[in-house]
Amino acid sequence: MQLAHDHTKSSLSALTLAAIGIVYGDIGTSPLYTMQEVFDHKHGLALSPENILGIVSLILWGLIFIVSLKYVTLVLRANNRGEGGIMALAALTLESVGKNSKMYFPLVILGVIGASLFYGDGVVTPAMTVLSAIEGIKVATPALKPFVVPITLIILICLYAVQSRGTATIGKFFGPVMVVWFAVLAAMGVYNILRVPAILEAFNPMHALEFLYFHRWAAFIALGAVVLAFTGSEALYADMGHFGPKPIRAAWFFIVFPALGLNYLGQGALLMIEPTAVSNPFFNQLGDWSIYPLVVLSTMAAVIASQATISGAFSMTKQAISLGFLPRMKIIHTSSKEIGQIYIPVVNWLQLAAVVGAVVGFGSATNLASAYGIANTGTMLVTSILTFFVIRYGWKYNLALCIASTSFFLLIDISLFSSNALKFFSGGWFPIALGFCICVVMLTWRRGRSLVFDNLKKHAIPLEEFLESLFISPPVRVEGTAVFLRGEADGVPHALLHNLSHNKILHERVIFITLHNREIPWVPFSERIKVTDLKNNCFQVDVYYGFKNEPDIPNALELCAPFGLVFEPLDTSYFISRQTIISSPGGGMAMWREGLFVTMSRNARDAADYYQIPSNRVIEVGAQVEI
């Protein structure tokens, strides 16, 4: 992955094409199901010209206010050193308010909730988009209805099965395919607009306001379906680090927004003259001859949209690990050139299991629509709240200006979330339940690590005092370099005490290395290393990483050369304390949470593997830590 400031090396057009393929897959496939769900019989909306104009007007102005103004104009500016997404925004918010603020912990909780909802939405998106695309075959041949779910499952299983190969090859085709997709959306829209030019009146916002005023409760319920047109907005922000804001803005204003707007207008025009097309407005736009080609094209677009959410889950997990919200996991880099292309097996297969459960359990896109939207609008709401704290405490803007710039969007987000909350018992519980489970896991891991940190700090032996007393009567020193990992709160590493107690020796050069995770995405090499001379050829090396940097201790040691520390790989041994976490009565958490934390600790990825240390140079020493 390139840093945002490196994007100037690539042409704006190339980055814009790539952004169309990666960023806009989710929101770009919304026309597949939005109008169909809005006029579904359960909402009780009559298919009248006034209602059609009102709904299309709501969608158009929602795209203007929510996507164009909120995300593209405002939120893209609230980036964390060029990186976006709910975790990056949460880290930026916490940095803005400071650890001593009374709002710090509530904002931690809010950030975790936003991230958890993102995971829940990431499960529903692949199921919803692929199901919607495959359901097009029912429009052509109702006899094929029993095959919709099996075909959907086959496509999704194949998609998840190839994740370990990476997205480098298929990613090259994402942009061109989505350009064709948006061109087709625009062409179908223009075709039907020419049939009913009166639909262009939907640009008048009075139609949206009149619809809300005269229908009130029914309109409020319908918002839960209208919001489907905006799902995927969070991807604009989450993928900013891949491309930078300029390509994302260019893609939206010049290609994506015009295509979506034209297609929604075209579907509205179609419903005005052919009310029977309401069963599936998207696939009925051009007649029977176009259904099968549209099924193929929409399936490709749905797979691309699904790939974006899967890759997003991998990136989100890696950030959460670096920020201390999840245990270490096996992360496989699928590209030697792009650091952002990663594969996390545990996340991949757990997400597939949840997606399969959603497809089988709900059975149709209409049923899944009840589950779709609530998690997305929840994340949108959290984004608006966190943005307020960034512009107020990070950018130091005037309080009145901060309130004015975010309260309008908060009102919209609250309205959309409230409308979707009505669907909780009809399916909305599913992504919320997933998000709740992930939230519990993340908060439990953070709390457990905090308790371990406090326990180690309480029993730590100060390192400098220990070394001073040690060299009064120094042990036998042997050739080579010993590298001891120690946490920020640790004193003397347990591995060093073990080595002195059992082997009675000390290497001729001793390095104590401590990793510091900062709440920023990238730490440049020039600021990565700090070396402190502890005397007697002992050194403390502090290594600083951002949540998107790759922990690599051998590489970090190479950066010590300007400080006079040069390491020969064959003469360097790494001593790692292998912690065994055991729970104890009154440990600070409920027993079931302690058990969960202990289980995660035991299954966390091996530290040596995670930090890229050659296994043949590692000496592990066991140690028990109570919580």
XYZ file of C-alpha atoms in Angstrom:
627
model
C 0.000 0.000 0.000
C 1.320 3.463 -0.805
C 1.157 6.303 1.631
C -1.228 9.077 0.797
C 1.608 11.538 0.192
C 3.206 9.140 -2.306
C 0.192 9.214 -4.589
C 1.491 12.219 -6.431
C 3.828 9.801 -8.220
C 0.851 8.200 -9.934
C -1.480 9.955 -12.300
C -4.790 11.165 -10.937
C -6.649 9.269 -13.662
C -5.002 5.932 -12.773
C -5.737 6.377 -9.078
C -9.295 7.454 -9.854
C -9.825 4.295 -11.917
C -8.476 2.163 -9.077
C -10.652 4.003 -6.556
C -13.754 3.263 -8.626
C -12.978 -0.436 -8.398
C -12.074 -0.627 -4.715
C -13.969 2.177 -2.994
C -17.321 2.284 -4.777
C -18.278 -1.363 -5.106
C -20.666 -1.318 -2.138
C -22.566 1.910 -2.774
C -22.333 1.228 -6.518
C -24.434 -1.939 -6.226
C -27.169 -0.273 -4.149
C -29.448 0.274 -7.206
C -29.846 -3.510 -7.317
C -32.234 -3.491 -4.379
C -32.992 -0.008 -3.004
C -36.109 0.945 -5.023
C -37.490 -2.580 -4.758
C -37.224 -2.500 -0.958
C -38.673 1.010 -0.623
C -41.880 0.028 -2.397
C -42.098 -3.412 -0.856
C -45.649 -4.106 0.310
C -44.611 -4.207 3.988
C -43.971 -0.448 3.936
C -47.489 0.243 2.673
C -46.464 2.966 0.216
C -48.763 3.431 -2.744
C -46.986 3.403 -6.101
C -48.213 6.885 -7.013
C -46.285 9.500 -9.035
C -46.094 11.746 -5.951
C -44.580 8.993 -3.818
C -42.137 7.990 -6.554
C -40.989 11.601 -6.940
C -40.686 11.923 -3.151
C -38.600 8.760 -2.771
C -36.283 9.533 -5.700
C -35.864 13.078 -4.385
C -34.957 11.704 -0.929
C -32.356 9.429 -2.478
C -30.824 12.168 -4.639
C -30.585 14.687 -1.811
C -29.383 11.988 0.561
C -26.519 11.263 -1.835
C -25.780 14.998 -1.917
C -25.890 15.609 1.845
C -24.573 12.312 3.234
C -22.006 11.331 0.648
C -21.030 14.528 -1.170
C -21.054 16.931 1.779
C -20.489 14.782 4.859
C -18.023 12.169 3.658
C -16.401 13.586 0.524
C -16.187 17.183 1.760
C -15.917 16.996 5.564
C -14.921 13.563 6.837
C -12.178 12.980 4.259
C -10.421 15.967 5.830
C -10.469 14.280 9.264
C -7.721 11.854 8.307
C -5.084 10.391 10.595
C -1.853 11.215 8.741
C -3.503 10.275 5.469
C -5.325 7.184 6.774
C -9.087 6.848 7.142
C -11.609 4.406 8.593
C -13.343 4.182 11.928
C -10.295 2.825 13.786
C -8.019 5.526 12.361
C -10.624 8.167 13.238
C -10.980 6.770 16.763
C -7.187 6.876 17.236
C -7.099 10.462 15.948
C -9.946 11.401 18.293
C -8.192 9.911 21.322
C -4.999 11.724 20.392
C -6.956 14.991 20.045
C -8.635 14.866 23.474
C -5.640 13.395 25.336
C -5.444 10.538 27.839
C -6.168 12.822 30.787
C -9.539 13.909 29.406
C -12.733 12.676 31.068
C -13.974 11.868 27.565
C -11.073 9.544 26.766
C -12.574 6.259 27.980
C -16.116 6.960 26.637
C -14.540 7.727 23.267
C -12.593 4.451 23.433
C -15.908 2.647 23.937
C -17.506 4.604 21.102
C -14.640 3.771 18.735
C -14.886 0.072 19.597
C -18.647 0.152 18.992
C -18.100 1.770 15.594
C -15.494 -0.829 14.635
C -17.737 -3.668 15.841
C -20.641 -2.388 13.759
C -18.295 -2.237 10.766
C -17.614 -5.955 11.203
C -21.358 -6.661 11.426
C -21.998 -4.678 8.264
C -19.117 -6.510 6.582
C -20.972 -9.800 7.016
C -24.310 -8.591 5.631
C -22.831 -6.763 2.609
C -21.497 -9.818 0.706
C -24.650 -11.795 1.421
C -26.955 -8.952 0.363
C -25.149 -7.866 -2.802
C -24.532 -11.323 -4.242
C -28.065 -12.508 -3.403
C -29.531 -9.408 -5.074
C -27.497 -10.009 -8.223
C -28.355 -13.709 -8.515
C -32.051 -13.056 -7.853
C -32.181 -11.488 -11.296
C -32.594 -14.968 -12.749
C -36.001 -15.174 -11.007
C -37.189 -12.254 -13.098
C -36.338 -14.097 -16.309
C -37.360 -17.600 -15.205
C -39.289 -18.005 -11.912
C -38.590 -21.756 -12.099
C -34.956 -20.995 -11.206
C -35.905 -19.521 -7.812
C -34.822 -22.648 -5.827
C -31.294 -22.279 -7.266
C -30.713 -18.695 -6.090
C -29.392 -19.562 -2.622
C -27.171 -22.486 -3.765
C -25.627 -20.394 -6.565
C -25.052 -17.535 -4.133
C -23.325 -19.854 -1.665
C -21.088 -21.332 -4.370
C -19.969 -17.845 -5.483
C -19.312 -16.679 -1.913
C -17.435 -19.835 -0.902
C -15.248 -19.567 -4.005
C -14.596 -15.900 -3.257
C -13.457 -16.599 0.305
C -11.482 -19.667 -0.761
C -9.219 -17.622 -3.052
C -8.496 -14.874 -0.506
C -5.178 -16.485 0.422
C -3.970 -15.827 -3.145
C -4.365 -12.089 -2.654
C -6.128 -9.413 -4.687
C -3.162 -8.268 -6.776
C -4.218 -10.040 -9.989
C -7.999 -9.722 -9.842
C -7.679 -6.190 -8.519
C -6.400 -5.047 -11.910
C -9.835 -5.755 -13.361
C -11.873 -4.131 -10.585
C -11.650 -0.605 -11.955
C -12.516 -1.360 -15.613
C -15.401 -3.676 -14.617
C -16.882 -1.038 -12.309
C -16.496 1.647 -14.983
C -18.538 -0.561 -17.316
C -21.030 -1.111 -14.479
C -21.495 2.620 -13.870
C -21.728 3.285 -17.598
C -24.523 0.714 -17.861
C -26.285 2.245 -14.840
C -26.147 5.674 -16.457
C -27.288 4.393 -19.877
C -30.288 2.538 -18.428
C -31.186 5.625 -16.430
C -31.046 7.936 -19.436
C -33.158 5.500 -21.484
C -36.011 5.543 -18.978
C -35.699 9.268 -18.202
C -36.271 9.974 -21.902
C -39.459 7.917 -21.662
C -40.733 9.958 -18.683
C -38.910 13.331 -18.478
C -41.233 14.387 -15.636
C -39.101 12.332 -13.241
C -36.493 15.128 -13.388
C -38.761 17.076 -11.041
C -37.243 14.905 -8.291
C -34.304 17.335 -8.244
C -36.667 19.746 -6.494
C -36.164 19.044 -2.748
C -39.746 20.102 -2.060
C -40.883 16.674 -3.277
C -38.774 15.030 -0.553
C -40.012 17.442 2.116
C -43.656 17.029 1.079
C -43.284 13.262 1.146
C -41.896 13.394 4.700
C -44.550 15.882 5.823
C -47.640 14.179 4.401
C -46.653 10.582 5.150
C -44.834 11.116 8.427
C -44.826 7.704 10.134
C -44.899 5.783 6.848
C -42.115 8.025 5.538
C -40.094 7.435 8.718
C -40.402 3.674 8.206
C -39.504 4.053 4.522
C -36.247 5.773 5.517
C -35.072 2.352 6.675
C -35.142 1.282 3.024
C -34.024 4.593 1.510
C -30.807 4.327 3.526
C -29.844 1.304 1.416
C -28.872 3.839 -1.260
C -26.159 5.194 1.053
C -24.676 1.962 2.408
C -21.021 1.868 1.521
C -20.428 5.531 2.335
C -18.003 4.520 5.068
C -15.791 2.859 2.430
C -14.996 6.287 0.979
C -13.299 7.147 4.246
C -11.923 3.713 5.100
C -10.018 3.418 1.807
C -8.618 6.935 1.768
C -5.138 5.694 2.708
C -5.055 3.594 -0.462
C -5.592 6.459 -2.875
C -5.727 9.823 -1.130
C -8.759 12.153 -1.124
C -8.382 13.649 -4.631
C -8.986 10.429 -6.637
C -11.897 9.474 -4.368
C -13.498 12.889 -4.840
C -12.886 12.866 -8.600
C -14.389 9.388 -8.965
C -17.468 10.381 -6.972
C -18.299 13.687 -8.629
C -17.451 12.767 -12.232
C -18.491 9.114 -12.505
C -20.179 7.456 -9.537
C -22.662 10.117 -8.398
C -23.893 10.945 -11.936
C -24.352 7.233 -12.728
C -26.205 6.485 -9.483
C -28.376 9.576 -9.774
C -29.343 8.791 -13.361
C -30.176 5.174 -12.527
C -32.395 6.050 -9.572
C -34.172 8.615 -11.741
C -34.540 5.977 -14.467
C -35.991 3.402 -12.066
C -38.453 6.024 -10.823
C -39.471 6.813 -14.405
C -39.945 3.096 -15.128
C -42.255 2.670 -12.128
C -44.378 5.613 -13.295
C -45.264 3.909 -16.568
C -44.874 0.236 -15.610
C -46.043 -0.289 -12.006
C -45.686 -4.074 -12.400
C -41.904 -3.604 -12.626
C -41.900 -2.921 -8.863
C -41.164 -6.619 -8.257
C -37.586 -5.843 -9.376
C -37.134 -2.375 -10.899
C -33.451 -2.847 -11.622
C -33.665 -5.928 -13.833
C -36.827 -4.663 -15.574
C -35.267 -1.426 -16.823
C -34.523 -2.623 -20.364
C -36.847 -5.584 -20.838
C -36.454 -9.363 -20.841
C -33.583 -9.435 -23.334
C -31.234 -7.674 -20.906
C -31.831 -9.752 -17.774
C -29.165 -12.415 -18.228
C -26.409 -9.960 -19.292
C -27.348 -7.784 -16.302
C -27.191 -10.810 -13.981
C -23.650 -11.548 -15.166
C -22.514 -7.924 -14.883
C -24.229 -7.322 -11.532
C -22.731 -10.541 -10.145
C -19.261 -9.316 -11.074
C -20.000 -5.959 -9.440
C -21.373 -7.732 -6.345
C -18.227 -9.843 -6.035
C -16.111 -6.684 -6.240
C -18.280 -5.036 -3.564
C -17.874 -8.127 -1.382
C -14.109 -8.174 -1.906
C -13.902 -4.606 -0.652
C -15.633 -5.511 2.624
C -13.476 -8.623 3.085
C -10.248 -6.681 2.539
C -11.622 -3.990 4.834
C -12.129 -6.555 7.588
C -8.508 -7.692 7.222
C -7.212 -4.107 7.419
C -9.489 -3.280 10.360
C -8.264 -6.354 12.249
C -4.622 -5.488 11.694
C -5.221 -1.953 12.976
C -7.122 -3.279 16.009
C -4.219 -5.619 16.840
C -1.711 -2.772 16.643
C -3.889 -0.534 18.830
C -4.234 -3.256 21.465
C -7.876 -4.220 20.908
C -7.290 -7.749 19.569
C -4.681 -10.470 20.203
C -1.914 -11.218 17.712
C -3.077 -13.270 14.735
C -1.423 -14.868 11.770
C -1.156 -12.254 9.030
C -0.061 -13.355 5.564
C 1.187 -10.770 3.091
C -0.083 -11.693 -0.351
C 2.005 -9.171 -2.266
C 5.719 -8.417 -2.197
C 5.036 -4.885 -3.445
C 1.898 -3.711 -1.656
C 2.074 -3.880 2.156
C -1.686 -3.317 2.474
C -2.568 -6.570 0.720
C -2.914 -8.999 3.600
C -4.799 -12.168 4.416
C -5.853 -13.209 7.929
C -7.084 -16.833 7.900
C -9.035 -16.665 11.174
C -10.960 -13.574 10.084
C -11.561 -14.983 6.599
C -13.143 -18.257 7.720
C -15.105 -16.760 10.612
C -16.558 -14.148 8.271
C -17.428 -16.812 5.684
C -19.255 -18.846 8.342
C -21.263 -15.775 9.343
C -22.024 -14.868 5.690
C -23.194 -18.409 4.902
C -25.376 -18.292 8.008
C -26.893 -15.020 6.810
C -27.620 -16.327 3.294
C -29.150 -19.594 4.508
C -30.951 -18.052 7.459
C -32.547 -15.123 5.630
C -32.900 -16.816 2.250
C -33.550 -13.712 0.124
C -32.365 -10.159 -0.412
C -35.751 -8.855 0.757
C -35.378 -10.601 4.102
C -31.745 -9.522 4.393
C -32.735 -5.907 3.747
C -34.098 -5.832 7.282
C -30.627 -6.700 8.572
C -28.856 -4.385 6.145
C -28.471 -0.757 7.078
C -28.698 -0.785 10.866
C -24.995 -1.518 11.371
C -24.012 0.865 8.575
C -26.077 3.753 9.949
C -24.677 3.022 13.418
C -21.142 3.382 12.070
C -22.150 6.581 10.257
C -23.505 7.985 13.524
C -20.307 7.129 15.413
C -18.255 8.741 12.625
C -20.190 12.004 12.992
C -19.700 12.073 16.772
C -15.970 11.340 16.569
C -15.543 13.939 13.821
C -16.906 16.598 16.178
C -14.176 15.864 18.731
C -11.489 15.933 16.044
C -12.442 19.333 14.639
C -13.050 20.773 18.105
C -10.039 19.438 20.047
C -7.680 18.470 17.242
C -8.209 21.333 14.820
C -9.169 23.829 17.596
C -12.145 25.210 15.669
C -14.664 27.482 17.360
C -17.279 25.539 19.370
C -20.223 27.132 17.553
C -18.695 26.276 14.177
C -18.041 22.675 15.289
C -21.622 22.263 16.456
C -23.004 23.837 13.278
C -20.861 21.665 10.989
C -21.766 18.356 12.631
C -25.249 18.769 14.160
C -26.948 18.738 10.750
C -25.307 15.437 9.842
C -25.986 14.077 13.334
C -29.682 14.818 12.844
C -29.691 12.898 9.551
C -27.713 9.983 11.035
C -29.975 9.748 14.086
C -33.067 9.752 11.862
C -31.688 6.996 9.624
C -30.451 4.904 12.535
C -33.766 5.273 14.380
C -35.690 4.197 11.315
C -33.476 1.140 10.907
C -33.806 0.341 14.616
C -37.476 -0.448 13.917
C -36.237 -3.436 11.905
C -34.357 -4.895 14.863
C -36.688 -7.834 15.475
C -37.212 -8.557 11.773
C -33.524 -9.074 11.058
C -31.637 -6.045 12.341
C -30.651 -8.051 15.410
C -28.237 -10.123 13.304
C -25.476 -7.551 12.582
C -26.062 -5.974 16.008
C -25.534 -9.352 17.687
C -22.356 -9.903 15.666
C -21.149 -6.425 16.548
C -21.950 -6.950 20.233
C -19.901 -10.152 20.361
C -16.935 -8.462 18.660
C -17.267 -5.455 20.971
C -17.126 -7.733 24.030
C -14.044 -9.497 22.649
C -12.229 -6.218 21.916
C -13.019 -4.615 25.268
C -12.157 -7.816 27.135
C -8.781 -8.058 25.428
C -7.993 -4.391 26.109
C -9.052 -4.684 29.749
C -7.168 -7.950 30.222
C -3.976 -6.505 28.772
C -4.369 -3.500 31.054
C -4.633 -5.805 34.094
C -1.567 -7.779 32.983
C 0.281 -4.497 32.411
C -0.578 -3.305 35.940
C 0.393 -6.669 37.430
C 3.771 -6.678 35.706
C 4.403 -3.066 36.662
C 3.629 -3.795 40.319
C 6.112 -6.679 40.481
C 8.724 -5.233 38.124
C 12.363 -4.926 39.180
C 13.786 -1.595 37.944
C 16.176 -2.421 35.110
C 18.860 0.219 35.659
C 19.106 -0.495 39.404
C 19.326 -4.218 38.686
C 22.132 -3.764 36.162
C 24.036 -1.506 38.535
C 23.966 -4.175 41.264
C 24.641 -6.974 38.746
C 27.941 -5.485 37.574
C 29.291 -5.044 41.083
C 30.178 -8.734 40.731
C 29.568 -9.390 37.027
C 28.760 -12.855 35.643
C 30.822 -14.618 32.991
C 30.290 -12.946 29.610
C 30.203 -14.964 26.426
C 30.470 -14.027 22.747
C 27.478 -12.790 20.811
C 24.519 -10.471 21.254
C 21.453 -11.201 23.362
C 18.204 -9.356 22.570
C 15.592 -9.331 25.331
C 12.047 -8.176 24.616
C 10.468 -6.186 27.407
C 7.124 -4.399 27.654
C 6.686 -0.725 28.442
C 5.881 -1.515 32.091
C 8.400 -4.322 32.510
C 11.499 -4.010 34.602
C 14.044 -6.783 34.244
C 12.831 -9.296 31.615
C 12.004 -12.699 33.083
C 14.090 -14.297 30.329
C 17.217 -12.451 31.599
C 16.626 -13.576 35.188
C 16.122 -17.136 33.953
C 19.331 -17.047 31.926
C 21.384 -15.696 34.844
C 19.877 -18.139 37.320
C 20.338 -21.296 35.262
C 23.243 -20.568 32.911
C 25.258 -18.149 35.099
C 26.326 -16.213 31.996
C 25.664 -12.960 30.178
C 26.376 -12.177 26.529
C 29.090 -9.655 25.721
C 26.442 -7.296 24.331
C 22.914 -7.072 25.715
C 20.025 -5.298 24.008
C 16.716 -4.596 25.707
C 14.101 -3.807 23.092
C 10.703 -2.261 23.807
C 7.986 -1.765 21.214
C 5.725 1.278 21.468
C 2.457 1.420 19.514
C 1.448 4.982 18.731
C -2.069 6.085 17.792
C -1.003 7.204 14.333
C -0.901 5.084 11.161
C 2.768 5.458 10.215
C 5.995 6.253 12.057
C 8.778 7.252 9.620
C 12.128 5.476 9.786
C 13.770 8.672 11.012
C 11.602 8.546 14.153
C 11.444 4.767 14.528
C 14.413 4.150 16.858
C 15.671 5.564 20.150
C 18.835 4.071 21.721
C 19.885 4.569 25.362
C 23.316 3.452 26.625
C 22.873 1.576 29.933
C 26.668 1.092 30.308
C 28.655 -2.158 30.420
C 27.752 -2.754 26.753
C 24.023 -2.894 27.578
C 21.571 -0.830 25.571
C 17.875 0.012 25.693
C 16.330 0.220 22.214
C 12.860 1.760 21.935
C 11.032 1.061 18.667
C 7.992 3.099 17.694
C 5.301 1.754 15.349
C 2.072 3.166 13.988
C -0.980 0.959 13.686
C -0.316 0.388 9.976
C 3.415 -0.301 10.311
C 4.651 -3.881 10.199
C 6.387 -5.007 13.431
C 9.763 -6.406 12.372
C 12.409 -6.585 15.077
C 15.365 -7.718 12.887
C 14.611 -4.810 10.565
C 14.357 -2.445 13.544
C 17.781 -3.565 14.755
C 19.240 -2.710 11.348
C 18.092 0.871 11.916
C 20.383 1.017 14.961
C 23.500 1.224 12.760
C 23.663 5.058 12.882
C 23.815 4.746 16.675
C 26.877 2.512 16.476
C 25.021 -0.776 16.952
C 25.634 -3.238 14.135
C 24.156 -6.735 14.367
C 25.391 -9.941 12.787
C 22.360 -12.238 12.342
C 24.258 -15.436 13.224
C 25.676 -13.934 16.427
C 22.339 -12.584 17.678
C 19.990 -14.549 19.946
C 16.479 -13.416 20.909
C 15.182 -14.180 24.389
C 11.389 -14.037 24.693
C 9.313 -14.527 27.830
C 6.423 -16.788 26.904
C 3.576 -15.586 29.123
C 1.026 -18.058 30.430
C -1.981 -16.062 31.604
C -3.950 -17.544 34.496
C -7.030 -16.028 36.068
C -7.306 -15.433 39.791
C -10.199 -14.513 42.123
C -10.954 -10.812 42.129
C -8.772 -10.221 39.098
C -10.688 -7.145 37.947
C -13.107 -8.749 35.465
C -16.026 -11.132 35.653
C -14.884 -14.754 35.652
C -16.353 -15.428 32.207
C -14.414 -12.450 30.796
C -11.241 -13.633 32.495
C -11.781 -17.042 30.908
C -12.288 -15.431 27.510
C -9.114 -13.385 27.893
C -7.086 -16.409 28.988
C -8.381 -18.387 25.987
C -7.441 -15.592 23.588
C -4.008 -15.304 25.195
C -3.335 -18.998 24.741
C -4.383 -18.852 21.096
C -2.605 -15.611 20.242
C 0.007 -15.846 17.523
C 3.516 -16.663 18.697
C 5.443 -13.460 19.439
C 8.556 -14.530 17.525
C 6.512 -15.257 14.410
C 4.513 -12.040 14.741
C 7.627 -9.868 15.060
C 9.376 -11.554 12.103
C 12.148 -13.075 14.244
C 13.938 -16.125 12.730
C 12.736 -19.128 14.723
C 16.211 -20.683 14.887
C 17.502 -17.644 16.794
C 14.735 -17.580 19.457
C 15.027 -18.827 23.038
C 11.679 -18.838 24.845
C 11.353 -18.762 28.626
C 8.022 -19.510 30.284
C 6.441 -17.218 32.839
C 3.021 -17.143 34.484
C 1.067 -13.931 34.894
C -2.105 -13.694 36.966
C -5.042 -11.433 36.313
